[in-house]
Coordinates of C-alpha atoms and ligand atoms in Angstrom, one line a residue:
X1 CA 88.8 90.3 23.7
X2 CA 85.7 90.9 25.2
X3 CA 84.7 92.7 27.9
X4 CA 86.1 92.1 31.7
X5 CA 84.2 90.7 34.7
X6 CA 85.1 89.4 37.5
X7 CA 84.1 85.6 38.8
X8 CA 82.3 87.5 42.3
X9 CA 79.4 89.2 39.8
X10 CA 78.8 85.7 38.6
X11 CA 78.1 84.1 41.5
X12 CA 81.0 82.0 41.6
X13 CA 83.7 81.2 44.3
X14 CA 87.3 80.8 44.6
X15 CA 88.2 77.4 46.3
X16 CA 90.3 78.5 49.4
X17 CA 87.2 78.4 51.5
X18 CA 86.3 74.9 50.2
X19 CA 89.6 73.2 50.4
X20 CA 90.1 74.5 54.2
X21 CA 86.5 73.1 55.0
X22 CA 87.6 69.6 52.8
X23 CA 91.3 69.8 54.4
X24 CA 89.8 69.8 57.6
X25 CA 86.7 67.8 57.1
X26 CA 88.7 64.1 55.6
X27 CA 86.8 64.6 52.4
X28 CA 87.5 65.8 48.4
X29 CA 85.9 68.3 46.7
X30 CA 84.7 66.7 43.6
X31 CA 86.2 68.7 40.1
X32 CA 83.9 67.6 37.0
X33 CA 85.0 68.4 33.2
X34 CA 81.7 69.9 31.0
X35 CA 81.6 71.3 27.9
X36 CA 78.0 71.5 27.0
X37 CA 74.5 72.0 28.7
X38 CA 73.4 68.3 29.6
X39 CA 76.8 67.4 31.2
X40 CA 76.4 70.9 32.7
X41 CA 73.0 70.4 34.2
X42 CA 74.0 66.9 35.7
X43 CA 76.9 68.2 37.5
X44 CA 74.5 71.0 39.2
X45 CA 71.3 68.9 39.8
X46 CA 73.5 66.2 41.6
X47 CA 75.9 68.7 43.6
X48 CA 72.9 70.5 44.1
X49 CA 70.6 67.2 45.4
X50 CA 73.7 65.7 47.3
X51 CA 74.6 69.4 48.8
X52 CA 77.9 69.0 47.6
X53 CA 80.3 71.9 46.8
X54 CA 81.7 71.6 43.5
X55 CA 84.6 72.8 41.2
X56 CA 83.3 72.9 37.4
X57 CA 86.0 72.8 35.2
X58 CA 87.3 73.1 31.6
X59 CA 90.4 72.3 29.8
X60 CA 91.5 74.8 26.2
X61 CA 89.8 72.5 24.6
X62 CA 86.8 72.6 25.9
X63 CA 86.6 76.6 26.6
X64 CA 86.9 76.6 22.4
X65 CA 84.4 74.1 22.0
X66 CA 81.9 75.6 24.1
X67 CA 82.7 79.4 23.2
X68 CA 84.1 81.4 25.9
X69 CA 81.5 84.2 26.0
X70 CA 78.8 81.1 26.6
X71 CA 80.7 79.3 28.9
X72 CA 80.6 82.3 31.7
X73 CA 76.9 82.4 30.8
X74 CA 76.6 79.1 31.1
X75 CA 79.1 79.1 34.8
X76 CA 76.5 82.1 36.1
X77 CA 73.2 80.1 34.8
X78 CA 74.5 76.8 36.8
X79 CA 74.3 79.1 39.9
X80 CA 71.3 80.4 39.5
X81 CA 70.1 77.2 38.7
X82 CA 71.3 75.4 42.0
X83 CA 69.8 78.4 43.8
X84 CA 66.2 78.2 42.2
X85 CA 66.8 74.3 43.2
X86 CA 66.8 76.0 46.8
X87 CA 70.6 74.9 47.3
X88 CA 73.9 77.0 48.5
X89 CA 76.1 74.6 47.5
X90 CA 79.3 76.6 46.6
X91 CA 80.2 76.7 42.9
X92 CA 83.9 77.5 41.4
X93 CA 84.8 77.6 37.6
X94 CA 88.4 76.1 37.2
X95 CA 90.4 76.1 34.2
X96 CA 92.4 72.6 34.0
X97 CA 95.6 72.7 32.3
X98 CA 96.2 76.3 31.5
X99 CA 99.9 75.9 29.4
X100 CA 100.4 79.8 29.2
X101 CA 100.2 82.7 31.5
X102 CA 98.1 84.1 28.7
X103 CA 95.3 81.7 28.7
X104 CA 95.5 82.3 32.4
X105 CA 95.2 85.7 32.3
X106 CA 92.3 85.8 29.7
X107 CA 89.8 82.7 31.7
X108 CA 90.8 84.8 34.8
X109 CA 89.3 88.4 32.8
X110 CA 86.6 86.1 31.6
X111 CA 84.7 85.0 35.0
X112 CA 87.1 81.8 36.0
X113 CA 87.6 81.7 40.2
X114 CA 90.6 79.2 39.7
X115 CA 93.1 78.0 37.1
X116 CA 95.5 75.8 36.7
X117 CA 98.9 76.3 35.6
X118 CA 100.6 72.7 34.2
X119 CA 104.3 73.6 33.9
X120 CA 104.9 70.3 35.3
X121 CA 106.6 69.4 31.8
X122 CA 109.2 72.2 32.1
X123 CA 111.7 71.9 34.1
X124 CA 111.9 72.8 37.8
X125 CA 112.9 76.6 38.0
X126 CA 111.2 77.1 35.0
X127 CA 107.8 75.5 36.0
X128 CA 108.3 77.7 39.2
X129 CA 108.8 80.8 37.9
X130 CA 105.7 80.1 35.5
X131 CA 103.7 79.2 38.4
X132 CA 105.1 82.0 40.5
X133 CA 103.9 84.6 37.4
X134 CA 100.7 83.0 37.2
X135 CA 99.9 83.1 41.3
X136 CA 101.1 86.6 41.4
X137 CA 98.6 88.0 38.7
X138 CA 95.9 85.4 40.1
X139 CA 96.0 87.1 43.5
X140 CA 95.3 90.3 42.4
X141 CA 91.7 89.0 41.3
X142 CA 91.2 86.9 44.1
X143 CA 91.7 84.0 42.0
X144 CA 93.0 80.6 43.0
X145 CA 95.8 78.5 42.0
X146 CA 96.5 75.1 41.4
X147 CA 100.5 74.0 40.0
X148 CA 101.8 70.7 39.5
X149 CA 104.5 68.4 39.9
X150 CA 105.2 65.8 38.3
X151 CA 104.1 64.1 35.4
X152 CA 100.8 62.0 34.8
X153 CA 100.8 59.5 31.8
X154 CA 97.8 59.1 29.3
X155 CA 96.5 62.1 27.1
X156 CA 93.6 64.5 28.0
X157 CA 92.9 67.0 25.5
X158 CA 96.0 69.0 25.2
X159 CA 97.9 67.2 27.9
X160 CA 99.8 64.0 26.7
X161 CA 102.6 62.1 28.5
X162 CA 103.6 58.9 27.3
X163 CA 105.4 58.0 30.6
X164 CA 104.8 59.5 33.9
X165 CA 107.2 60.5 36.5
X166 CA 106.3 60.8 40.1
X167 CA 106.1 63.7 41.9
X168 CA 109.4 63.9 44.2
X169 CA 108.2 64.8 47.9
X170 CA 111.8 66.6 48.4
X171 CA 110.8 69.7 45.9
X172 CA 107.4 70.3 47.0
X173 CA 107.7 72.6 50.5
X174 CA 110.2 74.8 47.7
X175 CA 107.5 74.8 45.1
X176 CA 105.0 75.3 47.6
X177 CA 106.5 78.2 49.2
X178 CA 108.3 79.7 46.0
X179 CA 105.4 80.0 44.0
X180 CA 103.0 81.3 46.5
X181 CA 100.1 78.1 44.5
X182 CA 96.5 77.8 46.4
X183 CA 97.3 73.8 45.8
X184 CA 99.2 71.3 44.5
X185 CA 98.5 68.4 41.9
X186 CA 100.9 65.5 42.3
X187 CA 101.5 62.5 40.3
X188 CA 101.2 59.2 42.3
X189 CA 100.2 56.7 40.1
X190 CA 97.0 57.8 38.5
X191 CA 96.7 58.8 34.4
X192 CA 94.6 60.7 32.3
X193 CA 92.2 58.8 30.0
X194 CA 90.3 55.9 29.6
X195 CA 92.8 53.6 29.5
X196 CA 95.0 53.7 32.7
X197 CA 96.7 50.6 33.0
X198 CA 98.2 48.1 30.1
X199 CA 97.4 45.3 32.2
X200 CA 98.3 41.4 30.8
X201 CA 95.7 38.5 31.4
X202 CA 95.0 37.7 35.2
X203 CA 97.1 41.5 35.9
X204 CA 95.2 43.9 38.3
X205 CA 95.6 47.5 38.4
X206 CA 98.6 48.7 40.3
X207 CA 98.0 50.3 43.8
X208 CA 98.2 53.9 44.0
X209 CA 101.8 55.3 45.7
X210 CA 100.3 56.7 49.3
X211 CA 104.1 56.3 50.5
X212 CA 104.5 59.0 48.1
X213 CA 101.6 61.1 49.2
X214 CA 102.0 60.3 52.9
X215 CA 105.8 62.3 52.4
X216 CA 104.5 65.1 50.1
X217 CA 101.8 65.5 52.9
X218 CA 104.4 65.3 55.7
X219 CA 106.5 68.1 54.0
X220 CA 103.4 70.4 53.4
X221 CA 101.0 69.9 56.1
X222 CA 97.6 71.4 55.7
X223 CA 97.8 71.8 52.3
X224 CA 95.9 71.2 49.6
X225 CA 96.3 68.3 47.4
X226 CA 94.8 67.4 44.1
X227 CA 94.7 63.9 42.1
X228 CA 94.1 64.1 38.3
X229 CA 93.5 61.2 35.8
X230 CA 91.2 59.5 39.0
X231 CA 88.3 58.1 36.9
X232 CA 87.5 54.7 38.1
X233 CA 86.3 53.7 34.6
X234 CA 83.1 52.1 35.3
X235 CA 83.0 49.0 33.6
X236 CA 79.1 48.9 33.5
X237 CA 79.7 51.8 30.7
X238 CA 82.6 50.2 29.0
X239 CA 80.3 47.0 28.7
X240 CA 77.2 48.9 27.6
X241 CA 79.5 50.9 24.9
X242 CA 80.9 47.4 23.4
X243 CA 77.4 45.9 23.8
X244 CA 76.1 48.5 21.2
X245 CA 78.9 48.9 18.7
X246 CA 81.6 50.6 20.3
X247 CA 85.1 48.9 21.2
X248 CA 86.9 50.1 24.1
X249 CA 88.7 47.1 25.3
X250 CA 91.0 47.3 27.7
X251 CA 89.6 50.3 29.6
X252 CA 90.5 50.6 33.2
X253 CA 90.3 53.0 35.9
X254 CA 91.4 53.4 39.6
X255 CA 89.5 51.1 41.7
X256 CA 87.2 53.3 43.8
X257 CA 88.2 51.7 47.2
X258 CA 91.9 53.6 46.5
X259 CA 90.1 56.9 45.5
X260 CA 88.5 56.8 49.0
X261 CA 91.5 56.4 50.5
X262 CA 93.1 59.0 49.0
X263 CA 89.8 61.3 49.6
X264 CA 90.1 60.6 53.5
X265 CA 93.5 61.6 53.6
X266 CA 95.3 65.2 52.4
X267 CA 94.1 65.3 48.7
X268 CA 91.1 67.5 48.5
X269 CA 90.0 67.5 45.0
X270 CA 89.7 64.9 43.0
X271 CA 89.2 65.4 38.9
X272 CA 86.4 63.4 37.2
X273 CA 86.3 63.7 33.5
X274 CA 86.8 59.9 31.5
X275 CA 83.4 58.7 34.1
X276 CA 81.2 61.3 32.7
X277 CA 82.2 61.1 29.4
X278 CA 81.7 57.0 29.6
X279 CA 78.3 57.2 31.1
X280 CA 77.1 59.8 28.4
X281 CA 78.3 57.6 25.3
X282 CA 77.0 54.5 27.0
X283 CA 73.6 55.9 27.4
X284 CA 73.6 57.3 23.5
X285 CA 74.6 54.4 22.0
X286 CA 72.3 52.2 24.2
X287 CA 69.7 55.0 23.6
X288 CA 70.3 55.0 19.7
X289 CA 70.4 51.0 19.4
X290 CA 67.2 50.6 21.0
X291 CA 65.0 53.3 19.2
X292 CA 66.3 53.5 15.5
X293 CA 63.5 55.8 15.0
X294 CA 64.1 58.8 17.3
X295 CA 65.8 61.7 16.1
X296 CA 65.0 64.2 18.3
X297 CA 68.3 65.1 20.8
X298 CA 66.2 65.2 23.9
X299 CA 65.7 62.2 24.5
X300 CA 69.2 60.3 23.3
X301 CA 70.6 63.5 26.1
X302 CA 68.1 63.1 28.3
X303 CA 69.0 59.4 29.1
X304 CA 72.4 60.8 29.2
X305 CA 72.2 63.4 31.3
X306 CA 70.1 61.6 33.4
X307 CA 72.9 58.7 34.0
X308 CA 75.0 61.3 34.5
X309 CA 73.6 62.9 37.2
X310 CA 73.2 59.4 39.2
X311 CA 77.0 58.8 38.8
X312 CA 77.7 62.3 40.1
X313 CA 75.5 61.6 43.2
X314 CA 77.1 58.1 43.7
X315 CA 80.5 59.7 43.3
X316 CA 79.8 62.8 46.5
X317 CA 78.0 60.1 48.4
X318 CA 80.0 57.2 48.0
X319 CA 83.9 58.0 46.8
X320 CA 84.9 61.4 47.8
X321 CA 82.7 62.1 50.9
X322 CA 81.6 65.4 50.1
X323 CA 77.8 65.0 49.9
X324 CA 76.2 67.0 52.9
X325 CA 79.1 69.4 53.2
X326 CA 77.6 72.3 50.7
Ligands
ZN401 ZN1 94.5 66.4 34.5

């Protein structure tokens, strides 16, 4: 399929060099989900503005939506672009949620600098030995890798769990050291989606479990951590959405003050994906409601992409602390 290049003649980087600077530095490197050009543009004007490193990522879904022959275009133009803004801010292309070595194999031969391999649905030995396959070809191309353990609920794409199961600190030195991964995603409370928490009148959202991340960090010091599902839901977009004809109620996120917390301490990348995808719809349907009689995209995308970049600016600056550290 296609022909092969490697992430370096893009202008892309693995993340080893950021996570060691983010381990060591008490801060998360943000990881933002795009699929198109506005959502694309955002993410590098406000890494770019903030001088923030960034991870740009994609799920399956999203590498057919876009086309995979565009998206590496599209990964090499959003250097280029931060560069012509006059910024050095490291960029990495991540796959999130690869389910076979395959699709690995093909993002890798197609310009990614990371994937991620979710066997966390298989069990143990058999979610290590996928990892370990996945690592060992990875290497060979300089290319990162992020496993997981443990199981997140809420559906993302592909990736759907009706029930999630923490990650258990006793397997994740084995995992760790058996599979040879770049980092590890855990499961400590935080879901995919846009609705995290059933919560009953007068309920609040349930703390994040930092017992559990305080032991997987005491058994793997140093190491990289990642937290999926860790949209805060902003409830300014969920208001605006329902103000102008959508319904989304019930929507909930984790509270920013936890993601902080967890920022400061061993998790160093943070995934972002139900935020962006919020703000965007808010801004169209806001957009749309107020000026029935514009049809051109540009402007229903430009108010989008322009929220966008604003919520990626307050996120560096504000919740994972890695504005300044490009
Ligand atoms: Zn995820």
């Amino acid at each position: 399929m296609g022909d092969k290049v490697s992430y370096k003649d893009l202008g892309l980087v693995n993340t080893r060099e950021m996570f060691a600077r983010a381990v060591d530095g008490g801060y998360a490197i943000p990881a933002y989900n795009f699929n198109n050009l506005e959502q694309l543009q955002a993410i590098i004007t406000a890494c770019a503005e903030t001088e923030s490193p960034v991870i740009i990522q994609v799920s399956k879904g999203a590498r057919d939506y876009a086309n995979q022959t565009m998206l590496r275009y599209m990964a090499m133009g959003a250097v280029k672009m931060a560069r012509e803004m006059g910024s050095q801010i490291p960029v990495a292309l991540h796959l999130d949620h690869g389910d076979t070595f395959e699709l690995c194999v093909s993002c890798i031969e197609s310009g990614f600098s990371s994937v991620m391999i979710d066997g966390s649905h298989l069990p143990y030995d058999e979610n290590v030995a996928l990892t370990r396959k996945v690592v060992e070809y990875a290497h060979q191309h300089d290319v990162t890798v992020e496993g997981e353990l443990g199981v997140l609920a809420g559906i993302e794409d592909e990736v759907e769990a009706e029930h999630s199961t923490y990650t258990k600190p006793e397997e994740v030195e084995d995992f760790v050291k058996k599979t040879g991964c770049d980092s590890l995603a855990i499961s400590i409370g935080t879901s995919h989606g846009a609705y995290k928490f059933k919560l009953k009148e007068g309920e609040s959202v349930p703390p994040l479990r930092f017992d559990i991340l305080e032991e997987c960090e005491k058994r793997i010091p140093g190491f990289p951590i990642v937290l999926h599902g860790a949209s805060s839901v902003v409830q300014d977009y969920v208001q605006l959405i329902n103000r102008y004809g959508g319904k989304m109620e019930g929507a909930v996120g984790v509270p920013e003050e936890q993601l902080r917390k967890a920022a400061a301490s061993a998790v160093c990348k943070i995934n972002i994906d139900s935020d962006g995808r919020l703000a965007v719809t808010a801004k169209v349907r806001e957009f749309m409601a107020n000026n029935p009689g514009e049809f051109d995209p540009r402007k229903y995308l430009g108010a989008a992409r322009k929220e966008l970049v604003e919520l990626i600016k307050h996120k560096n600056e504000t919740v994972l602390g890695s504005a300044g550290k490009g």
